[in-house]
Short mmCIF file of C-alpha atoms in Angstrom, two decimals:
data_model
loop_
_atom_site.label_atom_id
_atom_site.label_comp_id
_atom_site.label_asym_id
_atom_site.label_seq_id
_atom_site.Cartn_x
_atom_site.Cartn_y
_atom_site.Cartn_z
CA UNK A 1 -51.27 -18.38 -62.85
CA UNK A 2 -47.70 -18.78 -64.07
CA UNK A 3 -44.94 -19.28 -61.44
CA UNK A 4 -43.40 -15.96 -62.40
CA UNK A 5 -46.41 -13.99 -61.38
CA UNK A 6 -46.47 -16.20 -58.54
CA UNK A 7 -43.28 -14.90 -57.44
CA UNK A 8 -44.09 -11.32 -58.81
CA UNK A 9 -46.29 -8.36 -58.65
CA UNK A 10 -47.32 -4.99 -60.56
CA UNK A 11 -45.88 -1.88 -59.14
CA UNK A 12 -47.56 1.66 -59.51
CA UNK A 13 -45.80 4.40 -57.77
CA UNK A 14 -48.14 7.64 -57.92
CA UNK A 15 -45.28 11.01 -57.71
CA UNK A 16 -46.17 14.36 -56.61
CA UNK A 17 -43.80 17.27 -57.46
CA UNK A 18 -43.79 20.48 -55.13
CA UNK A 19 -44.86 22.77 -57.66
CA UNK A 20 -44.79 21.01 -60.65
CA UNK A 21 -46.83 18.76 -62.81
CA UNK A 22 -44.78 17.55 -65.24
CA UNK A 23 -43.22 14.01 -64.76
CA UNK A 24 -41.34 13.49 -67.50
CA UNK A 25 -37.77 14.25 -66.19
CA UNK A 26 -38.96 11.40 -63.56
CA UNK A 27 -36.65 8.91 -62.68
CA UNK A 28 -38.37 6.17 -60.80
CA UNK A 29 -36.68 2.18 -60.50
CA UNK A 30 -36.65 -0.39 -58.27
CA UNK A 31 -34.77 -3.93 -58.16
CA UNK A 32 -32.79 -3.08 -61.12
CA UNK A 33 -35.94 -1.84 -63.42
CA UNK A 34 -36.89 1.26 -63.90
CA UNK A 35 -40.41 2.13 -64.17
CA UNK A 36 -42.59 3.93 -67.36
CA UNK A 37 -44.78 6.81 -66.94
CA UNK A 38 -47.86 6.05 -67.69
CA UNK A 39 -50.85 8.38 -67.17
CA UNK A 40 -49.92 9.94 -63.72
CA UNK A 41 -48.17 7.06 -62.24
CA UNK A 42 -45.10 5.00 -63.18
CA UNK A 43 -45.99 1.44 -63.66
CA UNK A 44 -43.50 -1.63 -63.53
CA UNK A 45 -44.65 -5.33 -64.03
CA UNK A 46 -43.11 -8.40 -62.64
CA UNK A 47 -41.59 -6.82 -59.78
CA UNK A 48 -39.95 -9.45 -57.81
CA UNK A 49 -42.17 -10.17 -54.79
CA UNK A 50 -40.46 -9.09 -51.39
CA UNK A 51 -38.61 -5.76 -49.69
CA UNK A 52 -37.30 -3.52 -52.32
CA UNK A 53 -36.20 -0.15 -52.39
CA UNK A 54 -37.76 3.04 -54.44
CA UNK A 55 -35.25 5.46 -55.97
CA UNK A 56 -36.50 8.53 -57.27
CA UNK A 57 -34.80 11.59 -58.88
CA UNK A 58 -35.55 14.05 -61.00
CA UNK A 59 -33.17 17.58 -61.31
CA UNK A 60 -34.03 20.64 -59.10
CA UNK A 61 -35.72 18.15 -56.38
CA UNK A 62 -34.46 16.12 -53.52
CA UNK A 63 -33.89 12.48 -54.46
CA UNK A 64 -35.89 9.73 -52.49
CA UNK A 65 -35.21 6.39 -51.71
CA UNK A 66 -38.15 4.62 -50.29
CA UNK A 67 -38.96 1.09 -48.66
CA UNK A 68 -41.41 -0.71 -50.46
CA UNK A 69 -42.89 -4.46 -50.04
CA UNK A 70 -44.00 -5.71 -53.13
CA UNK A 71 -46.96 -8.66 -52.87
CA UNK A 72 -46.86 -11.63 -55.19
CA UNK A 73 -49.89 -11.68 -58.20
CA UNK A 74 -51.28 -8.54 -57.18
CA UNK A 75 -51.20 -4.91 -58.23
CA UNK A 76 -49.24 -2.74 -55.58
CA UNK A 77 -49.64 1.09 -55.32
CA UNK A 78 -47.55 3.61 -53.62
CA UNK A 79 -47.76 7.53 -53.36
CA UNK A 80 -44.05 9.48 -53.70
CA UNK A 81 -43.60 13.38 -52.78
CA UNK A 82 -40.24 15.10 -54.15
CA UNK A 83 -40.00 18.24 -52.30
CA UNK A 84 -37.78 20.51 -54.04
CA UNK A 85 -33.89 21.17 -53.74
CA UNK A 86 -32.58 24.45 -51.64
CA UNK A 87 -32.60 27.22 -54.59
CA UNK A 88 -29.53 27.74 -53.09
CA UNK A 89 -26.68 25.88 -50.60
CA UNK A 90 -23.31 26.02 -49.59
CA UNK A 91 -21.69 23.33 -47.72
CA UNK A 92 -18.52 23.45 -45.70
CA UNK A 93 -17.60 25.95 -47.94
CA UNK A 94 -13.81 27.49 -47.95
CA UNK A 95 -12.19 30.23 -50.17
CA UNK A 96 -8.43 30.74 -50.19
CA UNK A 97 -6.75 32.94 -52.17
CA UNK A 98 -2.27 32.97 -52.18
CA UNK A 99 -1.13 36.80 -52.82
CA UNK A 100 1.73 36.94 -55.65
CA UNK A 101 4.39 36.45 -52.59
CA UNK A 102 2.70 32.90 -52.02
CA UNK A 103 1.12 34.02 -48.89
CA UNK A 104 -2.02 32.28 -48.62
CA UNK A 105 -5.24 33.93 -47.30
CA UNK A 106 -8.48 32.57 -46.23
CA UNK A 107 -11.32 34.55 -47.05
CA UNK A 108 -13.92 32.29 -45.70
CA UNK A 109 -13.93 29.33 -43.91
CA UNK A 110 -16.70 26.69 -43.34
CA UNK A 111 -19.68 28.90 -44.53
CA UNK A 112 -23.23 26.87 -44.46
CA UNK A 113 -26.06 28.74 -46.38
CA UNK A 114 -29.22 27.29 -46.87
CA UNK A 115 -32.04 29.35 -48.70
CA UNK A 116 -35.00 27.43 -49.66
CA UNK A 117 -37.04 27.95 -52.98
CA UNK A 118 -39.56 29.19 -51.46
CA UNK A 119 -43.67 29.54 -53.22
CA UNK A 120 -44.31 32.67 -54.84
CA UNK A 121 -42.02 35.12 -53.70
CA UNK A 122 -38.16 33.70 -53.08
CA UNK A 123 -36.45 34.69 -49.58
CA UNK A 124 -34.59 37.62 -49.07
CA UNK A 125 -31.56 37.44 -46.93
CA UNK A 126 -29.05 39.75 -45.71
CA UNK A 127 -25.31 39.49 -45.43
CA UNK A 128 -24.19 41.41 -42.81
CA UNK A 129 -19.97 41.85 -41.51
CA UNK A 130 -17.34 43.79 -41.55
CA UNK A 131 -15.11 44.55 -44.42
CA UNK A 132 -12.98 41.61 -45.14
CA UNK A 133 -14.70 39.52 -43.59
CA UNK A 134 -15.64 37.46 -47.18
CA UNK A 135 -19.29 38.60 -47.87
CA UNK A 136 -18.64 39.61 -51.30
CA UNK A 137 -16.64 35.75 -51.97
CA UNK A 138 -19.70 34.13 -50.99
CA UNK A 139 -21.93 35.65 -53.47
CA UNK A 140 -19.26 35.10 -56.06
CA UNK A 141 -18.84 31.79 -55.74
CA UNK A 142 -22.57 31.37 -56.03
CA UNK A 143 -22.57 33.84 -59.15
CA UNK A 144 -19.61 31.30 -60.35
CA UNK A 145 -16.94 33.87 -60.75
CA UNK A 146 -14.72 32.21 -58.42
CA UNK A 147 -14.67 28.45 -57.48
CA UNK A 148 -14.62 27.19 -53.60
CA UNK A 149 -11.46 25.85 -52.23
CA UNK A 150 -12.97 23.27 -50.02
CA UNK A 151 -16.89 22.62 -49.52
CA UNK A 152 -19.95 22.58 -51.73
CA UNK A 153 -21.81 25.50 -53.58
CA UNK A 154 -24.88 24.12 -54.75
CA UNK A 155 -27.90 26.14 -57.01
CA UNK A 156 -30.62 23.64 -57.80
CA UNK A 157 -28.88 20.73 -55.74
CA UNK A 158 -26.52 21.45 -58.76
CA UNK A 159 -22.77 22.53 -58.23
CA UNK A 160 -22.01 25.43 -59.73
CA UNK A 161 -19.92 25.47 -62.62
CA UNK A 162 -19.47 28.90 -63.80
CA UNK A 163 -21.94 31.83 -64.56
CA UNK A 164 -25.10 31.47 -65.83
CA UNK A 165 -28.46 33.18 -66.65
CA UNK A 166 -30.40 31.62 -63.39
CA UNK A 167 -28.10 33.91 -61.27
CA UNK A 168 -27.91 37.93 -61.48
CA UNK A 169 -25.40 39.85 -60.19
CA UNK A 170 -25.39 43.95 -59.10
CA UNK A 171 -22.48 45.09 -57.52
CA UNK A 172 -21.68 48.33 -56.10
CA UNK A 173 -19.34 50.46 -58.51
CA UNK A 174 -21.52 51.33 -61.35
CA UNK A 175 -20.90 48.56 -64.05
CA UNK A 176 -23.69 50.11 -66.85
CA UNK A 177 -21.33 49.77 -70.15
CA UNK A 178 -20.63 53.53 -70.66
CA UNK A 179 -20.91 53.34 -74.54
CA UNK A 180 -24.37 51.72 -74.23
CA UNK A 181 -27.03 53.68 -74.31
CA UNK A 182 -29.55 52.94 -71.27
CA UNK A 183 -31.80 51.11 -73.11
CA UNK A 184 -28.87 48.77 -74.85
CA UNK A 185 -27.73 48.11 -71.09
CA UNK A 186 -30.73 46.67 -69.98
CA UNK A 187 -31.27 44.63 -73.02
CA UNK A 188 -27.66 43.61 -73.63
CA UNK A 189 -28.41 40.23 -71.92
CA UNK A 190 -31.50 39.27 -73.54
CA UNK A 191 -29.29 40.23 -77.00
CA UNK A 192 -26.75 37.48 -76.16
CA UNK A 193 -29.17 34.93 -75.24
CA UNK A 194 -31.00 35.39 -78.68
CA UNK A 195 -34.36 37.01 -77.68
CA UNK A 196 -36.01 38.42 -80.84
CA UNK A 197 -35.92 42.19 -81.20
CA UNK A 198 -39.53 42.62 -80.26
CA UNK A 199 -39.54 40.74 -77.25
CA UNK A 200 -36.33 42.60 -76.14
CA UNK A 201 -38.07 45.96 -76.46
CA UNK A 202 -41.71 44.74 -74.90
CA UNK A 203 -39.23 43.44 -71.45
CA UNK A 204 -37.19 46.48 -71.53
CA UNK A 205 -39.70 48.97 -71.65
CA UNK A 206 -41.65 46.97 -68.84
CA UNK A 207 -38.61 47.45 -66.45
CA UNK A 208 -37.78 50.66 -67.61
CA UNK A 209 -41.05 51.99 -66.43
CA UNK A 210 -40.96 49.62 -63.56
CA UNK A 211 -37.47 51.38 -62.32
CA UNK A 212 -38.43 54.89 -62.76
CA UNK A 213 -36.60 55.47 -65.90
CA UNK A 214 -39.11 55.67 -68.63
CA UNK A 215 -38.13 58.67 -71.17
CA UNK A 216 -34.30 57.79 -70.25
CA UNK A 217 -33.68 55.23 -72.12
CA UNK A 218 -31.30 57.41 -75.16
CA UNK A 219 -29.18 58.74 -72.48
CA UNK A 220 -25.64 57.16 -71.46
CA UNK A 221 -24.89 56.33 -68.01
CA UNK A 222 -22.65 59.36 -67.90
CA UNK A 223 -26.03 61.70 -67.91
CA UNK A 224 -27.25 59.79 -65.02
CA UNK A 225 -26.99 60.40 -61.31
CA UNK A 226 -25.91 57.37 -59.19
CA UNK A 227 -28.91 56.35 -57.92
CA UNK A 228 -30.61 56.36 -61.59
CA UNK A 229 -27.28 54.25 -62.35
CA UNK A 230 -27.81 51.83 -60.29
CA UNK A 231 -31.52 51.67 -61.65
CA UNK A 232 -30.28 50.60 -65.05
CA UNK A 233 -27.50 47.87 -63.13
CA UNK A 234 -31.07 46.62 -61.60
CA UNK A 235 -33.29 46.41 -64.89
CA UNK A 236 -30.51 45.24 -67.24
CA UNK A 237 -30.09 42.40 -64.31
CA UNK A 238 -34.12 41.44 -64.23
CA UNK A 239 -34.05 41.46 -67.80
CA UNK A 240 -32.90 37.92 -68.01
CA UNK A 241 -35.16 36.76 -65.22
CA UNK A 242 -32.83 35.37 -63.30
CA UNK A 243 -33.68 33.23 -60.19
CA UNK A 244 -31.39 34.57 -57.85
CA UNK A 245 -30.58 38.23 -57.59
CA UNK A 246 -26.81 38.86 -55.83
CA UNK A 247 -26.24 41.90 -54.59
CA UNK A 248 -22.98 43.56 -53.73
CA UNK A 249 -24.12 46.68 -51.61
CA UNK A 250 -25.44 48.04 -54.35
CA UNK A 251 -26.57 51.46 -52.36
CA UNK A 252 -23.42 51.98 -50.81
CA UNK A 253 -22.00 55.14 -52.65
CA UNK A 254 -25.75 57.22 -52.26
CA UNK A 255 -26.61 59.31 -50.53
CA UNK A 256 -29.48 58.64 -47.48
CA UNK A 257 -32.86 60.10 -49.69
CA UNK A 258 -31.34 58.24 -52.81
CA UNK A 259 -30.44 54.69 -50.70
CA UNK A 260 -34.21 54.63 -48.84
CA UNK A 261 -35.67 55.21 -52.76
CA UNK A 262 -33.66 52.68 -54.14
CA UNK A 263 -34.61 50.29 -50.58
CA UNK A 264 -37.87 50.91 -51.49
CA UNK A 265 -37.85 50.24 -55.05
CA UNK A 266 -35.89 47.16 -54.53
CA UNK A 267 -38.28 45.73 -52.48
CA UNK A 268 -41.39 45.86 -55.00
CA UNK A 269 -39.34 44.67 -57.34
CA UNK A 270 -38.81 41.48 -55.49
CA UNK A 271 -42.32 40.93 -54.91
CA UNK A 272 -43.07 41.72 -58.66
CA UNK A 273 -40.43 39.31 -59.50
CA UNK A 274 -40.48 36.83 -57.03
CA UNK A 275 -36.97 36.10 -56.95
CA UNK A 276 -34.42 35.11 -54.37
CA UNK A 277 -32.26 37.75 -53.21
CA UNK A 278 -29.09 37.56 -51.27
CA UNK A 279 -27.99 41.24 -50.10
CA UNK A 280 -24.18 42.09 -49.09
CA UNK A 281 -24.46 45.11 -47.00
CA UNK A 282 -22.29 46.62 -43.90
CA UNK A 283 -25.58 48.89 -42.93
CA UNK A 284 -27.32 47.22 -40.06
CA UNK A 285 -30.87 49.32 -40.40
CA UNK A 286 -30.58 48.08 -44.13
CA UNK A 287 -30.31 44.64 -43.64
CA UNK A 288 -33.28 44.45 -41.17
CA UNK A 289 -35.40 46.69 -43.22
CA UNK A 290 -35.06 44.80 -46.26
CA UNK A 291 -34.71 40.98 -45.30
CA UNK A 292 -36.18 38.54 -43.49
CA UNK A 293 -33.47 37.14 -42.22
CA UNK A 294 -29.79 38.40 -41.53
CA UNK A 295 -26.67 36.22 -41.58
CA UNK A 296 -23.75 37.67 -39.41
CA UNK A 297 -19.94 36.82 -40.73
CA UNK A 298 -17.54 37.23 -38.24
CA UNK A 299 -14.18 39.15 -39.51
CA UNK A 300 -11.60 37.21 -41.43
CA UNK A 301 -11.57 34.61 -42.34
CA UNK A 302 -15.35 34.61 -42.89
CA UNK A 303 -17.94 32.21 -40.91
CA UNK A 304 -21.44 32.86 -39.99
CA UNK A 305 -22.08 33.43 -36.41
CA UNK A 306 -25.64 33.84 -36.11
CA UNK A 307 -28.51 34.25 -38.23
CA UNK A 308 -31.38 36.25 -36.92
CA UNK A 309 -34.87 36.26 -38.58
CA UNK A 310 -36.82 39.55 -39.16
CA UNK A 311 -40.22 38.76 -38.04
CA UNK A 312 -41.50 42.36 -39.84
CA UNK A 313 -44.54 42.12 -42.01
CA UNK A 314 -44.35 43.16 -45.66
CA UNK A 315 -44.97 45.15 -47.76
CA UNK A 316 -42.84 47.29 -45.38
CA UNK A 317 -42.46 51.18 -45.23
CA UNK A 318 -39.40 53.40 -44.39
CA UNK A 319 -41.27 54.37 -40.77
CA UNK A 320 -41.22 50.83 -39.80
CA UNK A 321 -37.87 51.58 -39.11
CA UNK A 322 -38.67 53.98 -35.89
CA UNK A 323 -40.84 50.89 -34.20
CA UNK A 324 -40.06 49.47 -31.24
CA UNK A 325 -39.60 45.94 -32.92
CA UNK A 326 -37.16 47.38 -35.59
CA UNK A 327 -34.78 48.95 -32.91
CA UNK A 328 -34.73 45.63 -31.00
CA UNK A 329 -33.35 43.71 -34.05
CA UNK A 330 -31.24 46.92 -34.38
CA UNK A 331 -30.13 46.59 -31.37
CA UNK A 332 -29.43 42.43 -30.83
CA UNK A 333 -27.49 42.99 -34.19
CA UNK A 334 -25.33 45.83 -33.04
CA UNK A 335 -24.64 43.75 -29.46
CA UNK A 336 -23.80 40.49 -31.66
CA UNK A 337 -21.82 42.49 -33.53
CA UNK A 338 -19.90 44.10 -31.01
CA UNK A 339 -18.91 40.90 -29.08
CA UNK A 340 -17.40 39.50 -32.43
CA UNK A 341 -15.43 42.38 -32.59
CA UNK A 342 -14.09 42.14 -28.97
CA UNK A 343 -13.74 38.61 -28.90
CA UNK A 344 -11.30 39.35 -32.01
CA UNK A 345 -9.47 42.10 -30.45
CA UNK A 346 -8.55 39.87 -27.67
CA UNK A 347 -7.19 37.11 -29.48
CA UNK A 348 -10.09 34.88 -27.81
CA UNK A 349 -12.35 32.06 -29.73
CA UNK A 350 -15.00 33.65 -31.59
CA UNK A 351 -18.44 31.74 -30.39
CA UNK A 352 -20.72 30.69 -33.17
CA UNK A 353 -24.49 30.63 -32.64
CA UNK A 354 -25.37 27.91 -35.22
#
């Protein structure tokens, strides 16, 4: 045996993905070499015998960096997990905006989100504040319409640059194009990205039917009631897939029968789709009905003073909201609600629960 090997051994790190099997976008090195994929494990010869450090990274995932102790003339193996990043996180975040008198206001200050990418179906939280308070600047700076002042806004573990087709957006004024035609709203998106013709058509009339709109799709949003409005805003949304559904109280302007339909709808769709969904809403019974979990801003300049999980089983049915468990998370939301409110009035120190 040579002195080098003497001094050196083999190195086979085994890596597990959460949720994935492909390896390729890997990266796995250690003492200045990085490692080839080969088979289902990187491999690296004449490691330097001794203490070393593993880095791994690979996009969408949480990088590692791992002690290892590498034996002279022998073959080492070691096993790697690389759980995946938040689907979505904001750090320290800060918006300020100046007025065109130079005044500056801060619409949010110091906001920490963290929603995980969940298996299967993606989490659903609820934003939940009064008006002003900055709920509508966090989901744009997530959409990447607007930029943070301070802070981090990460999708992926990846800052957010700008818009993009991972991220969906339905707001609350009616934003169908009015010289569209329902079924060129909803596959306007998948036009711009290039989808061929026929796939456009197979997606469109899938969420078409899958909104309640089949048989609609010649009419212009002007022959359309709000609620059946806001059903195209939805599809032409999903058409795209996107991973992460924003939503601007989107039921706002209906009426009660029309906002429990579209509460409904909204949440099969989620399962069906298995997206993430962050909700902007000031209706308290909404929030709980729909999420499982609620994030409380307190007013201007925007923070989150509690978050409350919603321990409700789905799927989940409009009576649900008469049961005893419902009106208690009614209720400690209302009460949480109410003290942020007072503490404001009175000039004191708001008091932040996380």
């Amino acid at each position: 045996m040579s002195d080098e090997k003497k001094e050196s051994g083999e190195l086979a790190v085994a890596v597990t993905l959460d949720r994935c099997k492909d390896l390729s976008a890997v990266s796995v090195t250690v003492a200045g070499q990085k490692l080839t994929l080969r088979g289902d494990a990187f491999v690296g010869a004449a490691i330097p015998a001794g203490d070393h450090t593993l880095e791994l990274t690979c996009k969408g995932y949480v990088p590692q960096s791992v002690p290892v102790k590498v034996g002279a003339g022998r073959a080492n193996k070691v096993e790697v997990s690389l759980p995946k990043q938040p689907i979505v996180k904001l750090a320290k975040a800060s918006k300020s905006y100046v007025d065109g008198e130079g005044v500056t206001f801060q619409a949010i200050r110091d906001v920490d989100i963290v929603i995980e990418d969940l298996p299967a179906v993606g989490e659903f939280l609820s934003i939940l504040g009064p008006s002003g308070c900055g709920k509508s600047t966090v989901l744009s700076l997530i959409a990447g319409l607007t930029e943070a002042t301070t802070g981090e806004v990460l999708v992926n573990g990846e800052p957010v640059r700008g818009p993009g087709p991972d991220r969906g957006m339905v707001f609350q004024n009616y934003s169908s194009m009015p010289w569209l035609t329902v079924s060129q709203n909803v596959e306007y998106g998948m036009k711009v990205q290039g989808t061929p013709a026929a796939q456009r058509r197979e997606r469109r009339n899938q969420l078409l039917e899958r909104v309640g709109l089949s048989g609609h799709g010649k009419k212009y949003p002007k022959e359309l009631s709000g609620g059946m409005r806001q059903r195209v805003a939805i599809a032409r949304t999903l058409a795209v897939s996107p991973q992460i559904i924003l939503m601007d109280e989107p039921f706002g302007a209906l009426d009660i029968n029309t906002r429990m339909d579209m509460q409904d709808l909204l949440l099969n769709i989620w399962h069906q789709e298995e997206a993430t969904i962050l909700f902007v809403t000031h209706d308290i019974s909404e929030a709980v009905y729909l999420a499982d979990r609620v994030s409380v801003f307190t007013p201007s300049p925007g923070r989150i003073a509690d978050e409350i999980p919603i321990k409700l089983d789905y799927p989940r049915e409009q009576k649900v909201k008469s049961s005893s468990l419902f009106r208690r998370y009614e209720g400690q939301l209302i009460e949480r609600i109410h003290e942020l409110s007072a503490s404001v009035a009175k000039g004191a120190e708001v008091k932040l629960s996380i």
